PDB file of C-alpha atoms in Angstrom:
ATOM      1  CA  UNK R   1      41.193  -0.198 -25.467  1.00 95.00           C
ATOM      2  CA  UNK R   2      39.615   3.034 -24.291  1.00 95.00           C
ATOM      3  CA  UNK R   3      42.754   3.862 -22.318  1.00 96.00           C
ATOM      4  CA  UNK R   4      44.765   3.491 -25.501  1.00 97.00           C
ATOM      5  CA  UNK R   5      42.554   6.076 -27.220  1.00 96.00           C
ATOM      6  CA  UNK R   6      42.730   8.357 -24.186  1.00 95.00           C
ATOM      7  CA  UNK R   7      46.501   7.937 -24.103  1.00 96.00           C
ATOM      8  CA  UNK R   8      46.678   9.081 -27.719  1.00 97.00           C
ATOM      9  CA  UNK R   9      45.223  12.455 -26.758  1.00 96.00           C
ATOM     10  CA  UNK R  10      47.580  12.725 -23.784  1.00 96.00           C
ATOM     11  CA  UNK R  11      50.588  11.869 -25.933  1.00 97.00           C
ATOM     12  CA  UNK R  12      49.565  14.482 -28.465  1.00 96.00           C
ATOM     13  CA  UNK R  13      49.386  17.091 -25.702  1.00 95.00           C
ATOM     14  CA  UNK R  14      53.021  16.366 -24.924  1.00 96.00           C
ATOM     15  CA  UNK R  15      54.245  16.125 -28.499  1.00 97.00           C
ATOM     16  CA  UNK R  16      52.816  18.924 -30.572  1.00 97.00           C
ATOM     17  CA  UNK R  17      54.250  21.787 -28.453  1.00 98.00           C
ATOM     18  CA  UNK R  18      57.664  20.145 -28.648  1.00 97.00           C
ATOM     19  CA  UNK R  19      57.344  19.628 -32.391  1.00 97.00           C
ATOM     20  CA  UNK R  20      56.359  23.281 -32.812  1.00 97.00           C
ATOM     21  CA  UNK R  21      59.166  24.719 -30.683  1.00 97.00           C
ATOM     22  CA  UNK R  22      62.030  22.235 -30.999  1.00 97.00           C
ATOM     23  CA  UNK R  23      61.591  20.662 -34.427  1.00 96.00           C
ATOM     24  CA  UNK R  24      60.050  23.588 -36.300  1.00 97.00           C
ATOM     25  CA  UNK R  25      61.616  26.521 -34.468  1.00 96.00           C
ATOM     26  CA  UNK R  26      58.295  28.031 -33.471  1.00 96.00           C
ATOM     27  CA  UNK R  27      57.778  30.214 -30.444  1.00 96.00           C
ATOM     28  CA  UNK R  28      55.879  29.784 -27.221  1.00 96.00           C
ATOM     29  CA  UNK R  29      53.407  32.276 -28.683  1.00 97.00           C
ATOM     30  CA  UNK R  30      52.665  29.732 -31.427  1.00 97.00           C
ATOM     31  CA  UNK R  31      52.052  27.111 -28.750  1.00 97.00           C
ATOM     32  CA  UNK R  32      49.650  29.402 -26.916  1.00 97.00           C
ATOM     33  CA  UNK R  33      47.743  30.362 -30.055  1.00 97.00           C
ATOM     34  CA  UNK R  34      47.463  26.756 -31.225  1.00 97.00           C
ATOM     35  CA  UNK R  35      46.325  25.561 -27.790  1.00 97.00           C
ATOM     36  CA  UNK R  36      43.714  28.292 -27.628  1.00 97.00           C
ATOM     37  CA  UNK R  37      42.405  27.543 -31.108  1.00 97.00           C
ATOM     38  CA  UNK R  38      42.206  23.821 -30.369  1.00 96.00           C
ATOM     39  CA  UNK R  39      40.256  24.495 -27.162  1.00 96.00           C
ATOM     40  CA  UNK R  40      37.953  26.920 -28.976  1.00 97.00           C
ATOM     41  CA  UNK R  41      37.205  24.437 -31.765  1.00 97.00           C
ATOM     42  CA  UNK R  42      36.718  21.489 -29.422  1.00 97.00           C
ATOM     43  CA  UNK R  43      33.522  23.045 -28.042  1.00 96.00           C
ATOM     44  CA  UNK R  44      31.513  23.058 -31.292  1.00 97.00           C
ATOM     45  CA  UNK R  45      32.957  19.657 -32.201  1.00 98.00           C
ATOM     46  CA  UNK R  46      31.805  18.228 -28.856  1.00 97.00           C
ATOM     47  CA  UNK R  47      28.309  19.514 -29.585  1.00 96.00           C
ATOM     48  CA  UNK R  48      28.478  18.014 -33.071  1.00 97.00           C
ATOM     49  CA  UNK R  49      29.578  14.597 -31.764  1.00 97.00           C
ATOM     50  CA  UNK R  50      26.827  14.683 -29.127  1.00 95.00           C
ATOM     51  CA  UNK R  51      24.228  15.391 -31.823  1.00 96.00           C
ATOM     52  CA  UNK R  52      25.608  12.545 -33.959  1.00 96.00           C
ATOM     53  CA  UNK R  53      25.446  10.180 -31.005  1.00 92.00           C
ATOM     54  CA  UNK R  54      21.709   9.765 -31.518  1.00 88.00           C
ATOM     55  CA  UNK R  55      22.176   8.626 -35.118  1.00 94.00           C
ATOM     56  CA  UNK R  56      25.566   6.955 -35.326  1.00 93.00           C
ATOM     57  CA  UNK R  57      26.107   5.251 -31.988  1.00 92.00           C
ATOM     58  CA  UNK R  58      28.972   5.506 -29.565  1.00 94.00           C
ATOM     59  CA  UNK R  59      31.237   2.899 -31.166  1.00 94.00           C
ATOM     60  CA  UNK R  60      30.984   4.514 -34.600  1.00 95.00           C
ATOM     61  CA  UNK R  61      31.857   7.893 -33.108  1.00 97.00           C
ATOM     62  CA  UNK R  62      34.824   6.524 -31.185  1.00 97.00           C
ATOM     63  CA  UNK R  63      36.113   4.704 -34.274  1.00 96.00           C
ATOM     64  CA  UNK R  64      35.706   7.809 -36.449  1.00 97.00           C
ATOM     65  CA  UNK R  65      37.341  10.043 -33.842  1.00 97.00           C
ATOM     66  CA  UNK R  66      40.194   7.585 -33.351  1.00 97.00           C
ATOM     67  CA  UNK R  67      40.829   7.481 -37.093  1.00 97.00           C
ATOM     68  CA  UNK R  68      40.648  11.271 -37.391  1.00 98.00           C
ATOM     69  CA  UNK R  69      43.052  11.627 -34.498  1.00 97.00           C
ATOM     70  CA  UNK R  70      45.390   9.037 -35.984  1.00 97.00           C
ATOM     71  CA  UNK R  71      45.475  11.031 -39.229  1.00 97.00           C
ATOM     72  CA  UNK R  72      46.130  14.186 -37.193  1.00 98.00           C
ATOM     73  CA  UNK R  73      49.048  12.531 -35.391  1.00 97.00           C
ATOM     74  CA  UNK R  74      50.472  11.235 -38.667  1.00 97.00           C
ATOM     75  CA  UNK R  75      50.206  14.760 -40.016  1.00 97.00           C
ATOM     76  CA  UNK R  76      52.146  16.070 -37.027  1.00 97.00           C
ATOM     77  CA  UNK R  77      54.962  13.665 -37.805  1.00 96.00           C
ATOM     78  CA  UNK R  78      55.285  15.019 -41.352  1.00 97.00           C
ATOM     79  CA  UNK R  79      55.058  18.719 -40.467  1.00 97.00           C
ATOM     80  CA  UNK R  80      57.973  20.770 -41.743  1.00 97.00           C
ATOM     81  CA  UNK R  81      56.607  24.247 -40.999  1.00 97.00           C
ATOM     82  CA  UNK R  82      54.460  25.814 -38.301  1.00 95.00           C
ATOM     83  CA  UNK R  83      51.688  26.734 -40.735  1.00 96.00           C
ATOM     84  CA  UNK R  84      51.107  22.999 -41.212  1.00 97.00           C
ATOM     85  CA  UNK R  85      50.469  22.611 -37.487  1.00 97.00           C
ATOM     86  CA  UNK R  86      47.915  25.412 -37.716  1.00 97.00           C
ATOM     87  CA  UNK R  87      46.133  23.538 -40.524  1.00 97.00           C
ATOM     88  CA  UNK R  88      46.100  20.372 -38.406  1.00 97.00           C
ATOM     89  CA  UNK R  89      44.200  22.182 -35.648  1.00 97.00           C
ATOM     90  CA  UNK R  90      40.865  21.313 -37.269  1.00 97.00           C
ATOM     91  CA  UNK R  91      41.220  17.512 -37.413  1.00 97.00           C
ATOM     92  CA  UNK R  92      43.033  17.569 -34.078  1.00 97.00           C
ATOM     93  CA  UNK R  93      40.188  19.407 -32.381  1.00 98.00           C
ATOM     94  CA  UNK R  94      37.554  17.246 -34.085  1.00 98.00           C
ATOM     95  CA  UNK R  95      39.126  13.988 -32.964  1.00 97.00           C
ATOM     96  CA  UNK R  96      40.061  15.183 -29.489  1.00 97.00           C
ATOM     97  CA  UNK R  97      36.550  16.492 -28.850  1.00 97.00           C
ATOM     98  CA  UNK R  98      35.062  13.018 -29.183  1.00 97.00           C
ATOM     99  CA  UNK R  99      37.932  11.190 -27.505  1.00 96.00           C
ATOM    100  CA  UNK R 100      37.677  13.508 -24.503  1.00 94.00           C
ATOM    101  CA  UNK R 101      33.885  13.650 -24.201  1.00 93.00           C
ATOM    102  CA  UNK R 102      32.591  10.257 -25.346  1.00 93.00           C
ATOM    103  CA  UNK R 103      34.399   7.744 -23.089  1.00 92.00           C
ATOM    104  CA  UNK R 104      32.121   8.581 -20.168  1.00 90.00           C
ATOM    105  CA  UNK R 105      29.047   7.872 -22.304  1.00 89.00           C
ATOM    106  CA  UNK R 106      30.629   4.648 -23.511  1.00 91.00           C
ATOM    107  CA  UNK R 107      31.292   3.468 -19.961  1.00 90.00           C
ATOM    108  CA  UNK R 108      27.788   4.419 -18.823  1.00 88.00           C
ATOM    109  CA  UNK R 109      26.292   2.494 -21.744  1.00 88.00           C
ATOM    110  CA  UNK R 110      28.268  -0.612 -20.751  1.00 85.00           C
ATOM    111  CA  UNK R 111      26.387  -0.872 -17.460  1.00 84.00           C
ATOM    112  CA  UNK R 112      22.931   0.668 -17.927  1.00 84.00           C
ATOM    113  CA  UNK R 113      21.462  -1.254 -15.000  1.00 87.00           C
ATOM    114  CA  UNK R 114      24.242  -0.265 -12.562  1.00 84.00           C
ATOM    115  CA  UNK R 115      24.218   3.521 -12.129  1.00 80.00           C
ATOM    116  CA  UNK R 116      27.561   4.971 -11.192  1.00 85.00           C
ATOM    117  CA  UNK R 117      29.669   2.003 -12.290  1.00 88.00           C
ATOM    118  CA  UNK R 118      30.365   3.407 -15.741  1.00 85.00           C
ATOM    119  CA  UNK R 119      31.151   6.802 -14.279  1.00 86.00           C
ATOM    120  CA  UNK R 120      33.599   5.262 -11.812  1.00 90.00           C
ATOM    121  CA  UNK R 121      35.516   3.688 -14.701  1.00 91.00           C
ATOM    122  CA  UNK R 122      36.312   7.092 -16.192  1.00 89.00           C
ATOM    123  CA  UNK R 123      39.087   8.009 -13.704  1.00 92.00           C
ATOM    124  CA  UNK R 124      40.515   4.509 -14.045  1.00 94.00           C
ATOM    125  CA  UNK R 125      40.581   4.975 -17.811  1.00 94.00           C
ATOM    126  CA  UNK R 126      42.388   8.300 -17.384  1.00 94.00           C
ATOM    127  CA  UNK R 127      44.934   6.696 -15.073  1.00 96.00           C
ATOM    128  CA  UNK R 128      45.553   3.823 -17.495  1.00 97.00           C
ATOM    129  CA  UNK R 129      45.751   6.206 -20.451  1.00 96.00           C
ATOM    130  CA  UNK R 130      48.386   8.261 -18.642  1.00 96.00           C
ATOM    131  CA  UNK R 131      50.162   5.033 -17.733  1.00 97.00           C
ATOM    132  CA  UNK R 132      50.381   4.090 -21.420  1.00 97.00           C
ATOM    133  CA  UNK R 133      51.441   7.579 -22.419  1.00 97.00           C
ATOM    134  CA  UNK R 134      54.455   7.901 -20.113  1.00 97.00           C
ATOM    135  CA  UNK R 135      56.505   4.991 -21.484  1.00 97.00           C
ATOM    136  CA  UNK R 136      55.331   5.721 -25.047  1.00 98.00           C
ATOM    137  CA  UNK R 137      56.647   9.266 -24.766  1.00 98.00           C
ATOM    138  CA  UNK R 138      59.858   8.282 -22.978  1.00 97.00           C
ATOM    139  CA  UNK R 139      60.808   5.488 -25.349  1.00 97.00           C
ATOM    140  CA  UNK R 140      59.501   7.233 -28.447  1.00 97.00           C
ATOM    141  CA  UNK R 141      61.334  10.480 -27.775  1.00 97.00           C
ATOM    142  CA  UNK R 142      64.524   8.591 -26.961  1.00 97.00           C
ATOM    143  CA  UNK R 143      64.533   6.387 -30.043  1.00 98.00           C
ATOM    144  CA  UNK R 144      62.416   8.196 -32.640  1.00 97.00           C
ATOM    145  CA  UNK R 145      62.423  11.872 -31.705  1.00 97.00           C
ATOM    146  CA  UNK R 146      59.293  13.913 -31.197  1.00 97.00           C
ATOM    147  CA  UNK R 147      57.922  13.562 -34.722  1.00 96.00           C
ATOM    148  CA  UNK R 148      58.595   9.833 -34.740  1.00 97.00           C
ATOM    149  CA  UNK R 149      56.798   9.425 -31.430  1.00 97.00           C
ATOM    150  CA  UNK R 150      53.645  10.649 -33.133  1.00 97.00           C
ATOM    151  CA  UNK R 151      53.597   7.284 -34.925  1.00 98.00           C
ATOM    152  CA  UNK R 152      53.368   5.558 -31.566  1.00 97.00           C
ATOM    153  CA  UNK R 153      50.249   7.638 -30.961  1.00 97.00           C
ATOM    154  CA  UNK R 154      48.887   6.462 -34.319  1.00 97.00           C
ATOM    155  CA  UNK R 155      49.531   2.871 -33.246  1.00 97.00           C
ATOM    156  CA  UNK R 156      47.822   3.521 -29.903  1.00 97.00           C
ATOM    157  CA  UNK R 157      44.760   4.942 -31.666  1.00 97.00           C
ATOM    158  CA  UNK R 158      44.558   1.966 -34.024  1.00 97.00           C
ATOM    159  CA  UNK R 159      45.027  -0.487 -31.154  1.00 97.00           C
ATOM    160  CA  UNK R 160      42.248   1.219 -29.199  1.00 97.00           C
ATOM    161  CA  UNK R 161      39.907   1.122 -32.186  1.00 97.00           C
ATOM    162  CA  UNK R 162      40.712  -2.541 -32.862  1.00 97.00           C
ATOM    163  CA  UNK R 163      40.114  -3.433 -29.223  1.00 96.00           C
ATOM    164  CA  UNK R 164      36.772  -1.651 -29.023  1.00 95.00           C
ATOM    165  CA  UNK R 165      35.687  -3.153 -32.328  1.00 94.00           C
ATOM    166  CA  UNK R 166      36.695  -6.656 -31.205  1.00 95.00           C
ATOM    167  CA  UNK R 167      34.813  -6.303 -27.930  1.00 91.00           C
ATOM    168  CA  UNK R 168      31.711  -5.056 -29.744  1.00 90.00           C
ATOM    169  CA  UNK R 169      31.794  -7.906 -32.262  1.00 90.00           C
ATOM    170  CA  UNK R 170      32.256 -10.464 -29.496  1.00 90.00           C
ATOM    171  CA  UNK R 171      29.300  -8.996 -27.590  1.00 84.00           C
ATOM    172  CA  UNK R 172      27.128  -9.206 -30.720  1.00 84.00           C
ATOM    173  CA  UNK R 173      28.199 -12.815 -31.305  1.00 88.00           C
ATOM    174  CA  UNK R 174      27.273 -13.747 -27.730  1.00 83.00           C
ATOM    175  CA  UNK R 175      23.872 -12.049 -27.933  1.00 72.00           C
TER     176      UNK R 175
END
């Protein structure tokens, strides 16, 4: 489930530059500016998510970030002009900030009595996320184009959220 959320961010990293340059006729300068703005905004959003972690809990943050990122990816699929991509920077950075920074905390919280185990799951999650992203991009781009592939990312985000939610509810039922 976490790999599906991680894969959503990876898939976005492949798609939005192609949507900007190929579908919308933007330039590589647009790609550079957008990437820089996303990176700049991710920092304060990471701090915000970390502050919310004390009040909301890790699952709530991951669900919220997954939904925000799903909306961002849906927005990418509907973009018809580069200015729309610039507007989407804010929700994209907000969602990505949590989806990039919170999985490690989630894994560490899974095994509080076994230091290092949660941390060791992080690279495995990254590997699995990349493994989901490659066929999603290949098949999506082939059959749906770049904008249509963004909907696969939406599905990946929703699947990740559903999986995490199901696991959490099962854990509560067993407790």
